[in-house]
Amino acid sequence: MYNLEETFPKIVTARASVAQGQYEHALEIYSELLDIVNPDDESVPYLYVEYSNALIKNANDYFMEEVAKIAESRGFNLLDRQNIEDDLESAWNLLEISKSAFTILRDDQQLATTHFLLGEISLLNNRYTEAIHDYTEAINTYLKIYDEASIELVDVYLSMASSYEFSEDFDMAVFYCKKTINVYKRAEEASVDPADKENLGGLISELLEKIKSLEVKKTLSEDVRMAETEEKIGEVEDNVVIDINTCKRRINKS
């Protein structure tokens, strides 16, 4: 893996800004670095991935704020939304370039991360089937390096669960929640830090509650589908009765 810190010391500040949720500041730094780097330099695909990650996180924050504004009957700026959508399109294009580069370089760690980020863009754009495809590619690539209960897979498991939940495939959403719980349990058992253990225990409890919520959603969804099916059957039966009566009238007339 390419060591970006040696070539671009400022990237440490950019990463710290991302970790603190200061995405705009991070994006300024990444933009500066991309402006000065040779497009053919071997560092470029690695920079693209980090820059795209910041763009995606910034977009996610924007959409969360937009949802809150709509819920509170507040307006939002259409130009800002267009800028965010343009950012996501840029991130997608950069990640596609990176994906090709990492495939050639056989850098599975970065290739998996690239697939994960492509999935994140699809998830933000409500393209759940595409998101699941890229998350699956990410998981399969990560599993070349780690086992399935490694902490490195937590984010992709959680995003996969969200994609299946929004697709109303609640069984698969539960499946990936359970996979995440297994990761947290292993980390909890391995940790010697009481605060860390407490934090992981809390995350496990949250996911167990999430599973209960998903099971309720599944039941409600099945009830709705059953009601819709019964309604359609009723409509068919009504039509059959009408058709039979029509035939009878025709017979009587003849």
C-alpha positions as a Python dict, from the first residue, in 0.01 Angstrom:
ca = {
    (1, 'M'): (0, 0, 0),
    (2, 'Y'): (124, 348, -89),
    (3, 'N'): (231, 564, 207),
    (4, 'L'): (59, 897, 144),
    (5, 'E'): (190, 1059, 464),
    (6, 'E'): (549, 1056, 338),
    (7, 'T'): (460, 1232, 14),
    (8, 'F'): (180, 1454, 146),
    (9, 'P'): (230, 1546, 515),
    (10, 'K'): (-85, 1762, 508),
    (11, 'I'): (-296, 1451, 455),
    (12, 'V'): (-266, 1380, 828),
    (13, 'T'): (-462, 1699, 894),
    (14, 'A'): (-719, 1605, 629),
    (15, 'R'): (-774, 1265, 791),
    (16, 'A'): (-808, 1424, 1134),
    (17, 'S'): (-1070, 1662, 993),
    (18, 'V'): (-1267, 1370, 849),
    (19, 'A'): (-1250, 1189, 1184),
    (20, 'Q'): (-1386, 1503, 1356),
    (21, 'G'): (-1665, 1549, 1102),
    (22, 'Q'): (-1506, 1863, 955),
    (23, 'Y'): (-1554, 1746, 599),
    (24, 'E'): (-1538, 2083, 426),
    (25, 'H'): (-1193, 2148, 574),
    (26, 'A'): (-1076, 1802, 471),
    (27, 'L'): (-1207, 1854, 118),
    (28, 'E'): (-1010, 2177, 87),
    (29, 'I'): (-689, 1995, 174),
    (30, 'Y'): (-757, 1702, -59),
    (31, 'S'): (-839, 1944, -341),
    (32, 'E'): (-509, 2126, -287),
    (33, 'L'): (-318, 1798, -300),
    (34, 'L'): (-492, 1684, -617),
    (35, 'D'): (-418, 2019, -779),
    (36, 'I'): (-42, 1980, -731),
    (37, 'V'): (3, 1607, -792),
    (38, 'N'): (94, 1465, -1131),
    (39, 'P'): (-218, 1284, -1264),
    (40, 'D'): (2, 988, -1361),
    (41, 'D'): (162, 958, -1017),
    (42, 'E'): (109, 625, -842),
    (43, 'S'): (-35, 806, -540),
    (44, 'V'): (-336, 938, -733),
    (45, 'P'): (-581, 645, -694),
    (46, 'Y'): (-510, 640, -318),
    (47, 'L'): (-580, 1013, -300),
    (48, 'Y'): (-898, 963, -501),
    (49, 'V'): (-1028, 710, -248),
    (50, 'E'): (-968, 937, 51),
    (51, 'Y'): (-1108, 1241, -129),
    (52, 'S'): (-1416, 1043, -236),
    (53, 'N'): (-1467, 919, 119),
    (54, 'A'): (-1476, 1281, 243),
    (55, 'L'): (-1719, 1378, -36),
    (56, 'I'): (-1951, 1089, 55),
    (57, 'K'): (-1946, 1163, 428),
    (58, 'N'): (-2016, 1530, 357),
    (59, 'A'): (-2307, 1432, 131),
    (60, 'N'): (-2448, 1202, 398),
    (61, 'D'): (-2439, 1487, 650),
    (62, 'Y'): (-2617, 1714, 402),
    (63, 'F'): (-2893, 1461, 334),
    (64, 'M'): (-2946, 1402, 707),
    (65, 'E'): (-2983, 1776, 758),
    (66, 'E'): (-3218, 1798, 460),
    (67, 'V'): (-3443, 1528, 605),
    (68, 'A'): (-3455, 1719, 934),
    (69, 'K'): (-3551, 2038, 751),
    (70, 'I'): (-3831, 1863, 564),
    (71, 'A'): (-3960, 1710, 889),
    (72, 'E'): (-3969, 2056, 1044),
    (73, 'S'): (-4134, 2206, 732),
    (74, 'R'): (-3824, 2414, 663),
    (75, 'G'): (-3705, 2472, 308),
    (76, 'F'): (-3369, 2373, 164),
    (77, 'N'): (-3146, 2521, -103),
    (78, 'L'): (-3182, 2346, -440),
    (79, 'L'): (-2842, 2476, -550),
    (80, 'D'): (-2678, 2318, -245),
    (81, 'R'): (-2848, 1988, -326),
    (82, 'Q'): (-2726, 2006, -687),
    (83, 'N'): (-2372, 2069, -565),
    (84, 'I'): (-2391, 1764, -340),
    (85, 'E'): (-2524, 1549, -624),
    (86, 'D'): (-2239, 1673, -843),
    (87, 'D'): (-1994, 1581, -565),
    (88, 'L'): (-2132, 1228, -554),
    (89, 'E'): (-2104, 1196, -930),
    (90, 'S'): (-1742, 1313, -911),
    (91, 'A'): (-1671, 1065, -633),
    (92, 'W'): (-1827, 785, -839),
    (93, 'N'): (-1607, 865, -1140),
    (94, 'L'): (-1292, 887, -929),
    (95, 'L'): (-1370, 557, -757),
    (96, 'E'): (-1424, 382, -1090),
    (97, 'I'): (-1076, 498, -1194),
    (98, 'S'): (-936, 378, -861),
    (99, 'K'): (-1111, 43, -893),
    (100, 'S'): (-936, -22, -1224),
    (101, 'A'): (-600, 85, -1079),
    (102, 'F'): (-627, -133, -769),
    (103, 'T'): (-736, -431, -976),
    (104, 'I'): (-417, -396, -1181),
    (105, 'L'): (-206, -334, -869),
    (106, 'R'): (-377, -625, -689),
    (107, 'D'): (-424, -409, -381),
    (108, 'D'): (-716, -596, -226),
    (109, 'Q'): (-742, -369, 78),
    (110, 'Q'): (-794, -59, -134),
    (111, 'L'): (-1006, -243, -389),
    (112, 'A'): (-1243, -356, -113),
    (113, 'T'): (-1259, -1, 23),
    (114, 'T'): (-1336, 130, -326),
    (115, 'H'): (-1624, -116, -370),
    (116, 'F'): (-1755, -19, -27),
    (117, 'L'): (-1754, 352, -114),
    (118, 'L'): (-1926, 286, -446),
    (119, 'G'): (-2191, 103, -246),
    (120, 'E'): (-2225, 403, -14),
    (121, 'I'): (-2296, 631, -311),
    (122, 'S'): (-2563, 392, -442),
    (123, 'L'): (-2717, 371, -95),
    (124, 'L'): (-2735, 751, -70),
    (125, 'N'): (-2901, 757, -412),
    (126, 'N'): (-3154, 488, -309),
    (127, 'R'): (-3014, 239, -560),
    (128, 'Y'): (-3025, -53, -322),
    (129, 'T'): (-2962, -336, -568),
    (130, 'E'): (-2646, -165, -693),
    (131, 'A'): (-2539, -94, -336),
    (132, 'I'): (-2579, -458, -238),
    (133, 'H'): (-2375, -563, -542),
    (134, 'D'): (-2081, -340, -448),
    (135, 'Y'): (-2103, -427, -79),
    (136, 'T'): (-2092, -796, -175),
    (137, 'E'): (-1782, -730, -385),
    (138, 'A'): (-1629, -543, -91),
    (139, 'I'): (-1699, -829, 151),
    (140, 'N'): (-1562, -1092, -88),
    (141, 'T'): (-1245, -888, -137),
    (142, 'Y'): (-1201, -817, 235),
    (143, 'L'): (-1233, -1190, 304),
    (144, 'K'): (-917, -1247, 101),
    (145, 'I'): (-736, -1057, 378),
    (146, 'Y'): (-945, -1094, 695),
    (147, 'D'): (-1182, -1348, 843),
    (148, 'E'): (-1553, -1271, 856),
    (149, 'A'): (-1550, -1159, 1222),
    (150, 'S'): (-1275, -898, 1175),
    (151, 'I'): (-1351, -543, 1283),
    (152, 'E'): (-1256, -421, 934),
    (153, 'L'): (-1586, -558, 801),
    (154, 'V'): (-1816, -376, 1046),
    (155, 'D'): (-1897, -79, 823),
    (156, 'V'): (-1980, -287, 519),
    (157, 'Y'): (-2195, -527, 725),
    (158, 'L'): (-2394, -235, 869),
    (159, 'S'): (-2439, -75, 527),
    (160, 'M'): (-2546, -408, 383),
    (161, 'A'): (-2806, -439, 661),
    (162, 'S'): (-2937, -91, 578),
    (163, 'S'): (-2961, -170, 207),
    (164, 'Y'): (-3160, -486, 273),
    (165, 'E'): (-3382, -305, 523),
    (166, 'F'): (-3467, -34, 270),
    (167, 'S'): (-3529, -308, 12),
    (168, 'E'): (-3769, -466, 264),
    (169, 'D'): (-3567, -788, 274),
    (170, 'F'): (-3577, -797, 652),
    (171, 'D'): (-3435, -1148, 689),
    (172, 'M'): (-3113, -1046, 516),
    (173, 'A'): (-3101, -723, 716),
    (174, 'V'): (-3117, -930, 1036),
    (175, 'F'): (-2849, -1163, 895),
    (176, 'Y'): (-2601, -877, 857),
    (177, 'C'): (-2690, -727, 1194),
    (178, 'K'): (-2602, -1063, 1349),
    (179, 'K'): (-2274, -1071, 1159),
    (180, 'T'): (-2192, -729, 1303),
    (181, 'I'): (-2280, -850, 1654),
    (182, 'N'): (-2035, -1140, 1610),
    (183, 'V'): (-1761, -891, 1523),
    (184, 'Y'): (-1838, -676, 1827),
    (185, 'K'): (-1850, -980, 2056),
    (186, 'R'): (-1507, -1093, 1943),
    (187, 'A'): (-1367, -742, 1996),
    (188, 'E'): (-1534, -726, 2338),
    (189, 'E'): (-1379, -1056, 2443),
    (190, 'A'): (-1035, -949, 2321),
    (191, 'S'): (-1041, -606, 2486),
    (192, 'V'): (-885, -542, 2828),
    (193, 'D'): (-1012, -183, 2847),
    (194, 'P'): (-1329, -158, 3063),
    (195, 'A'): (-1447, 154, 2878),
    (196, 'D'): (-1399, -20, 2543),
    (197, 'K'): (-1588, -326, 2667),
    (198, 'E'): (-1873, -106, 2786),
    (199, 'N'): (-1888, 74, 2452),
    (200, 'L'): (-1894, -253, 2257),
    (201, 'G'): (-2161, -391, 2489),
    (202, 'G'): (-2371, -86, 2416),
    (203, 'L'): (-2330, -134, 2041),
    (204, 'I'): (-2437, -497, 2074),
    (205, 'S'): (-2746, -395, 2271),
    (206, 'E'): (-2837, -138, 2004),
    (207, 'L'): (-2812, -402, 1732),
    (208, 'L'): (-3024, -649, 1930),
    (209, 'E'): (-3292, -379, 1952),
    (210, 'K'): (-3248, -316, 1580),
    (211, 'I'): (-3311, -683, 1510),
    (212, 'K'): (-3634, -669, 1713),
    (213, 'S'): (-3740, -365, 1510),
    (214, 'L'): (-3664, -544, 1183),
    (215, 'E'): (-3867, -846, 1291),
    (216, 'V'): (-4163, -618, 1368),
    (217, 'K'): (-4125, -452, 1026),
    (218, 'K'): (-4121, -794, 862),
    (219, 'T'): (-4445, -895, 1036),
    (220, 'L'): (-4616, -569, 940),
    (221, 'S'): (-4495, -602, 581),
    (222, 'E'): (-4629, -957, 560),
    (223, 'D'): (-4965, -843, 702),
    (224, 'V'): (-4989, -567, 441),
    (225, 'R'): (-4902, -807, 159),
    (226, 'M'): (-5159, -1057, 285),
    (227, 'A'): (-5427, -788, 298),
    (228, 'E'): (-5338, -673, -55),
    (229, 'T'): (-5351, -1033, -180),
    (230, 'E'): (-5691, -1092, -20),
    (231, 'E'): (-5818, -769, -174),
    (232, 'K'): (-5698, -877, -519),
    (233, 'I'): (-5859, -1219, -474),
    (234, 'G'): (-6182, -1045, -379),
    (235, 'E'): (-6165, -831, -691),
    (236, 'V'): (-6111, -1139, -906),
    (237, 'E'): (-6404, -1317, -743),
    (238, 'D'): (-6625, -1014, -801),
    (239, 'N'): (-6524, -1009, -1166),
    (240, 'V'): (-6596, -1379, -1200),
    (241, 'V'): (-6945, -1331, -1054),
    (242, 'I'): (-7009, -1043, -1291),
    (243, 'D'): (-6893, -1249, -1587),
    (244, 'I'): (-7112, -1543, -1488),
    (245, 'N'): (-7416, -1322, -1447),
    (246, 'T'): (-7348, -1164, -1782),
    (247, 'C'): (-7342, -1507, -1942),
    (248, 'K'): (-7667, -1598, -1770),
    (249, 'R'): (-7838, -1286, -1901),
    (250, 'R'): (-7720, -1367, -2248),
    (251, 'I'): (-7857, -1719, -2217),
    (252, 'N'): (-8192, -1589, -2093),
    (253, 'K'): (-8213, -1344, -2384),
    (254, 'S'): (-8154, -1619, -2632),
}
